[in-house]
PDB file of N, CA and C and ligand atoms in Angstrom:
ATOM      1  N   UNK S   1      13.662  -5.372   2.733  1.00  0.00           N
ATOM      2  CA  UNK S   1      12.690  -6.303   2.208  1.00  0.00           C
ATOM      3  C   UNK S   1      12.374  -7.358   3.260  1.00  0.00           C
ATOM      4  N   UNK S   2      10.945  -7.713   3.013  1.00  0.00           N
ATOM      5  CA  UNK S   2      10.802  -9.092   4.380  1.00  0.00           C
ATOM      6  C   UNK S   2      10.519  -9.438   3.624  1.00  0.00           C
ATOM      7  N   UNK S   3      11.346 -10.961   4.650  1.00  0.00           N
ATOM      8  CA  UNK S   3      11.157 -12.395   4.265  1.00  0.00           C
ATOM      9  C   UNK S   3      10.237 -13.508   5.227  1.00  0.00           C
ATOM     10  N   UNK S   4       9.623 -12.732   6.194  1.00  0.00           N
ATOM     11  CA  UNK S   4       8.721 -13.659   7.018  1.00  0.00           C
ATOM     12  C   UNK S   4       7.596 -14.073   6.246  1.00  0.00           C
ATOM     13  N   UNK S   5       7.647 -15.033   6.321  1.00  0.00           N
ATOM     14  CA  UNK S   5       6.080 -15.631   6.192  1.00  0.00           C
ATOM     15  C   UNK S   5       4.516 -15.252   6.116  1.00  0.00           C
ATOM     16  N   UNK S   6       4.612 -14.811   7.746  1.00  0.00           N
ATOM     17  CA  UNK S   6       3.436 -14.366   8.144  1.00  0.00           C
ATOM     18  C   UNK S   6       3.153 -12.817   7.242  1.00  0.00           C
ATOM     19  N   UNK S   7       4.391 -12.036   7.087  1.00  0.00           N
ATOM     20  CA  UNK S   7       4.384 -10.774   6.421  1.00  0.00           C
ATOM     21  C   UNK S   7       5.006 -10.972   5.023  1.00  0.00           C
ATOM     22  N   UNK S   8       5.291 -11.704   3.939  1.00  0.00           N
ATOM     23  CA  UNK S   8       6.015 -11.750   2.860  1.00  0.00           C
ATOM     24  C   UNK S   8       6.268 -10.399   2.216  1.00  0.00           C
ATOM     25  N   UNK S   9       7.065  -9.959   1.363  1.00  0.00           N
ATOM     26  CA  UNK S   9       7.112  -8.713   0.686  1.00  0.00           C
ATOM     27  C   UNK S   9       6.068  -9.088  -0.522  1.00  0.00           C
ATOM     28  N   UNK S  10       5.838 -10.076  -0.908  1.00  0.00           N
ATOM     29  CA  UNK S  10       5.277 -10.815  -2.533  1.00  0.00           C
ATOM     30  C   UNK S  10       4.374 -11.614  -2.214  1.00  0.00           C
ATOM     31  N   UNK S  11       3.282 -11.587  -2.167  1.00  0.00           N
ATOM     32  CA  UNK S  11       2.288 -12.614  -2.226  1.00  0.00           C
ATOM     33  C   UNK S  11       1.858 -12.628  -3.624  1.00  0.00           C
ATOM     34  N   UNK S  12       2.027 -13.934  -4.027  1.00  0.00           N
ATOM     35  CA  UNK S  12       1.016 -14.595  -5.894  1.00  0.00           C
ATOM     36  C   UNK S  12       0.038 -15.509  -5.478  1.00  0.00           C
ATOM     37  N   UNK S  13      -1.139 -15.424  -6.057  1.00  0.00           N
ATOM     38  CA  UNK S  13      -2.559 -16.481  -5.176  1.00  0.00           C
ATOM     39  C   UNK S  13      -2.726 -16.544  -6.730  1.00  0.00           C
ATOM     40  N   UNK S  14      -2.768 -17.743  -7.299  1.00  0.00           N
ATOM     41  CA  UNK S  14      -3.440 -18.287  -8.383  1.00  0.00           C
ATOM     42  C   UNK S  14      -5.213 -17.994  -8.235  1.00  0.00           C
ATOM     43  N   UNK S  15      -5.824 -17.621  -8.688  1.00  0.00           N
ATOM     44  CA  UNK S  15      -7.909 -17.835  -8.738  1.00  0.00           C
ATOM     45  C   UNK S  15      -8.225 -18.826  -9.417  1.00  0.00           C
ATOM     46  N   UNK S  16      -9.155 -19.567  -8.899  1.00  0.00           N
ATOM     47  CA  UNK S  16      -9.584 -20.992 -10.087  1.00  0.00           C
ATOM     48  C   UNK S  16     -10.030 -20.369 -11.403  1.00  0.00           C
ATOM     49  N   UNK S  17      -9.500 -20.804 -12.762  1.00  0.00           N
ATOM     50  CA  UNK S  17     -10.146 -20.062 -13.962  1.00  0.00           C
ATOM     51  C   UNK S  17     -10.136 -19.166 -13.761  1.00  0.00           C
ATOM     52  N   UNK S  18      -8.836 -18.361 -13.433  1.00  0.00           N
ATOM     53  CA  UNK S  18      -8.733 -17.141 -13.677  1.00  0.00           C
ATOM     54  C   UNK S  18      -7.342 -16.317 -13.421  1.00  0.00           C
ATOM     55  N   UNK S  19      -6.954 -15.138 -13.022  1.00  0.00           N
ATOM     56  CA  UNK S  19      -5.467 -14.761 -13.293  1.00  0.00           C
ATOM     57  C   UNK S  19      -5.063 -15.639 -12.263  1.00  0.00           C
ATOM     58  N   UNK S  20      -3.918 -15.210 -12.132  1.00  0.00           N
ATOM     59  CA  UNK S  20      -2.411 -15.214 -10.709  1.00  0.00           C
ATOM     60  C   UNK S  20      -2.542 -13.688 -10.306  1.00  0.00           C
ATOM     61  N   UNK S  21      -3.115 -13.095  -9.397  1.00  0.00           N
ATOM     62  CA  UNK S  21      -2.814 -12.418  -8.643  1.00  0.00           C
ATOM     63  C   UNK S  21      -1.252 -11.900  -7.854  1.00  0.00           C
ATOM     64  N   UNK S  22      -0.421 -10.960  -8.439  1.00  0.00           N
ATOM     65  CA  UNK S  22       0.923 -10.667  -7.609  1.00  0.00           C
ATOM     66  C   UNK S  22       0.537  -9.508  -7.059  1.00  0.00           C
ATOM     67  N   UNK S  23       1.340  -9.215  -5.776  1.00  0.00           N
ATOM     68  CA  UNK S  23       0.962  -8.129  -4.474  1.00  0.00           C
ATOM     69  C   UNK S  23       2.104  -8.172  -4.232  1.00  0.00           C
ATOM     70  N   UNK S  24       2.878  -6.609  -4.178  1.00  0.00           N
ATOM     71  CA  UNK S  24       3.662  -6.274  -3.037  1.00  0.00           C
ATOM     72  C   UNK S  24       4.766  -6.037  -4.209  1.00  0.00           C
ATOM     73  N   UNK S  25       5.983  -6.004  -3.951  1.00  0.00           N
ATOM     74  CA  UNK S  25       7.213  -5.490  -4.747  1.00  0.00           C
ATOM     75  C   UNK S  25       7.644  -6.908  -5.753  1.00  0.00           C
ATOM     76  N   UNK S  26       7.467  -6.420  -6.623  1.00  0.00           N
ATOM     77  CA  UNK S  26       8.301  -6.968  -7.608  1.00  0.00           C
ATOM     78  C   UNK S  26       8.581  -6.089  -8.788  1.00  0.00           C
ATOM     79  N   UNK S  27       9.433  -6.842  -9.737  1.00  0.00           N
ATOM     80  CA  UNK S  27       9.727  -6.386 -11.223  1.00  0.00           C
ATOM     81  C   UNK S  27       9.029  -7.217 -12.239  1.00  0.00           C
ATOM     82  N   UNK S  28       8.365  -6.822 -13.160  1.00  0.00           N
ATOM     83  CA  UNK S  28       7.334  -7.519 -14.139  1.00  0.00           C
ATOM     84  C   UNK S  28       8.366  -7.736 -15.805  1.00  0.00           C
ATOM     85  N   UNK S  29       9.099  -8.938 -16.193  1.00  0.00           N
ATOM     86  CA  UNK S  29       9.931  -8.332 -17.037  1.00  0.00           C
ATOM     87  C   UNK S  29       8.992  -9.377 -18.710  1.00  0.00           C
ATOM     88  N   UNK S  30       9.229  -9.471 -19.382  1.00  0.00           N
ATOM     89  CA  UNK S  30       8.466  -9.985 -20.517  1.00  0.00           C
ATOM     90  C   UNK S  30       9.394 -11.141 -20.932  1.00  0.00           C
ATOM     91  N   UNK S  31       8.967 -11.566 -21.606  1.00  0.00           N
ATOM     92  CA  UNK S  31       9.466 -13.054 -22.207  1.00  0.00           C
ATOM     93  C   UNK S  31      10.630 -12.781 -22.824  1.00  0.00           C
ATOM     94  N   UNK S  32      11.080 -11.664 -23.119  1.00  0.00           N
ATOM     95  CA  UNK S  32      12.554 -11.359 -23.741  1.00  0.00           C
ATOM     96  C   UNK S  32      13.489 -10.561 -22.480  1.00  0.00           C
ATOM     97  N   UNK S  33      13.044 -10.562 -21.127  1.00  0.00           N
ATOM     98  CA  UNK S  33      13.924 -10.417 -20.141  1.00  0.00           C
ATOM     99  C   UNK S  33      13.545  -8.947 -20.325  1.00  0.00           C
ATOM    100  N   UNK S  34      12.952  -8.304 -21.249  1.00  0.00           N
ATOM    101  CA  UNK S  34      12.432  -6.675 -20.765  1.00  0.00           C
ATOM    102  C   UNK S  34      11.317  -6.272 -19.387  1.00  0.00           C
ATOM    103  N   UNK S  35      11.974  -5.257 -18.917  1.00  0.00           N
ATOM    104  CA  UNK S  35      10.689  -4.594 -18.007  1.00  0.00           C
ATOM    105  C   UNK S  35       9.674  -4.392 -18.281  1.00  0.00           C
ATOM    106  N   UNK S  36       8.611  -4.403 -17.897  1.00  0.00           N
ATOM    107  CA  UNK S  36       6.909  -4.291 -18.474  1.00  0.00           C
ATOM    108  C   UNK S  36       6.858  -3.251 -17.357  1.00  0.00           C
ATOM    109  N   UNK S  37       6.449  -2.194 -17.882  1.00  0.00           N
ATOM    110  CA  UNK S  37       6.091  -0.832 -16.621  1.00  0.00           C
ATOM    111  C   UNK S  37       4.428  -1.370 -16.380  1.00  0.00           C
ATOM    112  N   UNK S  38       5.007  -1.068 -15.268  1.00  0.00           N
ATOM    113  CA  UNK S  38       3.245  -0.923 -14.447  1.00  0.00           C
ATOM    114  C   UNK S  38       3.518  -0.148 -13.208  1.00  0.00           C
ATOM    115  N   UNK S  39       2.081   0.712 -12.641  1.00  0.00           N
ATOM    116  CA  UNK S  39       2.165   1.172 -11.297  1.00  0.00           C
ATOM    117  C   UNK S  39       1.500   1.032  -9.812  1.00  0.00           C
ATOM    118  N   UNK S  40       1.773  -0.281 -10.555  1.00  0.00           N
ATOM    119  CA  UNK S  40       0.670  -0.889  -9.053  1.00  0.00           C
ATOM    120  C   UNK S  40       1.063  -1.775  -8.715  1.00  0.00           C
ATOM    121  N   UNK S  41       0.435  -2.096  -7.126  1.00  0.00           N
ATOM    122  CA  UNK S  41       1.442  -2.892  -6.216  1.00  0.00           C
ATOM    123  C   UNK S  41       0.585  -4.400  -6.565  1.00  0.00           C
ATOM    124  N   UNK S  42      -0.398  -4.196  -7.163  1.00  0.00           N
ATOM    125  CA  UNK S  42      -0.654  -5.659  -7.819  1.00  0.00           C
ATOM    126  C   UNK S  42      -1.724  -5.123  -8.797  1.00  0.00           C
ATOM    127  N   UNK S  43      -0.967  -6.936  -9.106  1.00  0.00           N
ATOM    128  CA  UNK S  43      -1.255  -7.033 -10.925  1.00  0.00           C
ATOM    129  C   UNK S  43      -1.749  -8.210 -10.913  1.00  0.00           C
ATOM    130  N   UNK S  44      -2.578  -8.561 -12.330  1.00  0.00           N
ATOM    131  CA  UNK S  44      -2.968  -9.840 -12.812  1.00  0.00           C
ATOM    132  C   UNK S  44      -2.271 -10.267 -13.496  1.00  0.00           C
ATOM    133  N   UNK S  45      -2.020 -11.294 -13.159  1.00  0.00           N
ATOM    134  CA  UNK S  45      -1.464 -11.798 -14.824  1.00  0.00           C
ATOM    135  C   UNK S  45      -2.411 -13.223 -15.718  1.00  0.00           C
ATOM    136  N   UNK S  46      -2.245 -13.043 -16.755  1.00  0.00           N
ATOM    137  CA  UNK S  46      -3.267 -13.370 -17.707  1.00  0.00           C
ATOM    138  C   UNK S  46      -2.911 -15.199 -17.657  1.00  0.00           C
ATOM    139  N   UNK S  47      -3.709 -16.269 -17.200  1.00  0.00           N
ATOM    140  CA  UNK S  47      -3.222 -18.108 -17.239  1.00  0.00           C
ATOM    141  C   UNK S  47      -3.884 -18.386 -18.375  1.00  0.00           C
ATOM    142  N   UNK S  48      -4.999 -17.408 -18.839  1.00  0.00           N
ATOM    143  CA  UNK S  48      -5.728 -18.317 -19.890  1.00  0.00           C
ATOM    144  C   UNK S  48      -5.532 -18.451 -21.147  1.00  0.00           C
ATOM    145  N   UNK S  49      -4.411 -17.276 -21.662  1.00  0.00           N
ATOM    146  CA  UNK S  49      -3.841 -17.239 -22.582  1.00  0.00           C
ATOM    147  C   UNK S  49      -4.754 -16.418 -24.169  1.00  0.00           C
ATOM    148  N   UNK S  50      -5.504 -15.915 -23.541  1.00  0.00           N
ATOM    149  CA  UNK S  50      -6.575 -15.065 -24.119  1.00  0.00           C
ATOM    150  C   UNK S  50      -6.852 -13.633 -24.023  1.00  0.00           C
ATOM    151  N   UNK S  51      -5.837 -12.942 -22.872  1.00  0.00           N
ATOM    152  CA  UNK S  51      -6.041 -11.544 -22.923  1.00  0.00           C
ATOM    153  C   UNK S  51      -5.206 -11.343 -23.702  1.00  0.00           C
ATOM    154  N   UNK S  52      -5.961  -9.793 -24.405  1.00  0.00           N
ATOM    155  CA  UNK S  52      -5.407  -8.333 -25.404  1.00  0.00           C
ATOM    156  C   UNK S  52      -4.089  -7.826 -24.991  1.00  0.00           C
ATOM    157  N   UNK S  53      -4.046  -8.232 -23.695  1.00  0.00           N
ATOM    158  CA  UNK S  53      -2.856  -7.095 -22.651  1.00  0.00           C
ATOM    159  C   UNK S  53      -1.789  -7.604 -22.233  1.00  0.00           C
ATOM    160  N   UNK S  54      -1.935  -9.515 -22.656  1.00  0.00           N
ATOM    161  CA  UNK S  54      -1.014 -10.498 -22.082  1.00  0.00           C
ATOM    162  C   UNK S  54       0.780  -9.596 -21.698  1.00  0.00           C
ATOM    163  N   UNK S  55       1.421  -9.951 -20.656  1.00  0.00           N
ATOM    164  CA  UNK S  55       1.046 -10.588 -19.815  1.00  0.00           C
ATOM    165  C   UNK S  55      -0.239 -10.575 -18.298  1.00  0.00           C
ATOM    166  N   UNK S  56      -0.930  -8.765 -18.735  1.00  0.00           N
ATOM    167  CA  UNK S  56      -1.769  -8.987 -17.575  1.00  0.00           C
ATOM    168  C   UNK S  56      -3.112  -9.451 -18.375  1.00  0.00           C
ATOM    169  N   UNK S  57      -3.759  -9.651 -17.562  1.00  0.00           N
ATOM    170  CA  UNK S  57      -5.275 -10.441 -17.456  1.00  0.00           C
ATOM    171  C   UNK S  57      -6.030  -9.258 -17.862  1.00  0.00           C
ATOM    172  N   UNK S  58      -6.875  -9.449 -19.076  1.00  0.00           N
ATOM    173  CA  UNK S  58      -7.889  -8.244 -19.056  1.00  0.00           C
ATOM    174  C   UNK S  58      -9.361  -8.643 -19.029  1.00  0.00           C
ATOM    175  N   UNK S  59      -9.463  -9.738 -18.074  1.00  0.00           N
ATOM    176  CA  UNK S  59     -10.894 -10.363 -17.794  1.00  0.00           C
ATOM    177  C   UNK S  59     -11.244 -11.068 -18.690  1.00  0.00           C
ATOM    178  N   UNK S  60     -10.615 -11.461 -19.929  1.00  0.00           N
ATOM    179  CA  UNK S  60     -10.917 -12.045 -21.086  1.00  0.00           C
ATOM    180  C   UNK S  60     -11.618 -14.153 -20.204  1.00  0.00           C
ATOM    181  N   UNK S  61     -10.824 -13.943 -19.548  1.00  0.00           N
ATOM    182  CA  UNK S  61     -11.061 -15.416 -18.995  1.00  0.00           C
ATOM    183  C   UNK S  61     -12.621 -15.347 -18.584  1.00  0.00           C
ATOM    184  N   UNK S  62     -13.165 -14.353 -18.196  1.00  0.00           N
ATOM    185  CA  UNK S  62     -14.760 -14.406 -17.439  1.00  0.00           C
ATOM    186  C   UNK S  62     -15.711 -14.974 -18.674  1.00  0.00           C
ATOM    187  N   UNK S  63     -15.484 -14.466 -19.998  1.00  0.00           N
ATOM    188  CA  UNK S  63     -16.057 -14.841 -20.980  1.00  0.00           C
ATOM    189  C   UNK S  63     -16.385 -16.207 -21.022  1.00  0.00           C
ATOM    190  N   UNK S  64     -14.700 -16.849 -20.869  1.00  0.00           N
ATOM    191  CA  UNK S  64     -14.494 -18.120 -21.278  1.00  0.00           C
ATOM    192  C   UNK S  64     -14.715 -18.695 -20.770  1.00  0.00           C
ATOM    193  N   UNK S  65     -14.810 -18.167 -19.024  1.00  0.00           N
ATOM    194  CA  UNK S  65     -15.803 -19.823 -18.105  1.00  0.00           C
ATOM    195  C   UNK S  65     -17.364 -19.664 -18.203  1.00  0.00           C
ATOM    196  N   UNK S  66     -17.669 -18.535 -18.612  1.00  0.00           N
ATOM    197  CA  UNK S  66     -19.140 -18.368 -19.034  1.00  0.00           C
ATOM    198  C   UNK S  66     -19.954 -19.281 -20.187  1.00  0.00           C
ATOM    199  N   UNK S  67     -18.895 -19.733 -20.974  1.00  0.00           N
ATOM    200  CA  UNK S  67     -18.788 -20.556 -22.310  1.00  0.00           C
ATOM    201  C   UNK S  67     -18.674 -22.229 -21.898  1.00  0.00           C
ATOM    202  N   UNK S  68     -17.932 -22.473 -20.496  1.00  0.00           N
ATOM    203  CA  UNK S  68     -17.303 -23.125 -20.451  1.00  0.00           C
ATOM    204  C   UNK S  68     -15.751 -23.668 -21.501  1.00  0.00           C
ATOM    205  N   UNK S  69     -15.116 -22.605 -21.948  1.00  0.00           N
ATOM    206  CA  UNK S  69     -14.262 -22.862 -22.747  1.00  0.00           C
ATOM    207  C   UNK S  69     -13.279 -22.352 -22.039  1.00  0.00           C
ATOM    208  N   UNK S  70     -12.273 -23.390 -21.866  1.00  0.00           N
ATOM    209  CA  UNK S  70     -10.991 -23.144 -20.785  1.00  0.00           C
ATOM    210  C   UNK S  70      -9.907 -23.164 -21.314  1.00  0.00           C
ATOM    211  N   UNK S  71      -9.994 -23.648 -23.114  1.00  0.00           N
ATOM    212  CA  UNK S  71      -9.093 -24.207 -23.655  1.00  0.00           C
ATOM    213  C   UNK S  71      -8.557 -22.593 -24.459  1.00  0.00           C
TER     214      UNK S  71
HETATM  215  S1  FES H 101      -6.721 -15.015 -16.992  1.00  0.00           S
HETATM  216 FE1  FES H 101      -7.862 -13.210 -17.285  1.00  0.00          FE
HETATM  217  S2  FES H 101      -7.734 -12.837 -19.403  1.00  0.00           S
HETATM  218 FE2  FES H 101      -6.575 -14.635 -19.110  1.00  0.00          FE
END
């Protein structure tokens, strides 16, 4: 696993009004410490508290800045 900087194994980039972006190796586990299967080396995960799929993002947020409703 790397730990440099310039190369991280994990990059997470928050989007304004919109998911957290994770890249690269991790484990995705749920609010009760379970694994969440997924097969991809990145995922969204849902900040707005409005996706179907929570914990990933299912674009539900695009709606809501379209509305201006963030809440
Ligand atoms: S951030 Fe995309 S649905 Fe919540």
């Amino acid at each position: 696993m790397t730990t440099n900087a310039e190369d991280p194994a994990t990059v997470i980039r928050a989007y304004p009004d919109g998911p957290i972006l994770v890249r690269g190796d991790f484990e995705l586990l749920d609010e009760d410490g379970r694994p969440v299967p997924h097969d991809r080396r990145t995922i969204a995960l849902c900040r707005c508290g409005r996706s179907a799929i929570a914990p990933l993002c299912d674009g539900t947020h695009t709606l809501l800045n379209r509305r201006g409703d963030s809440s």
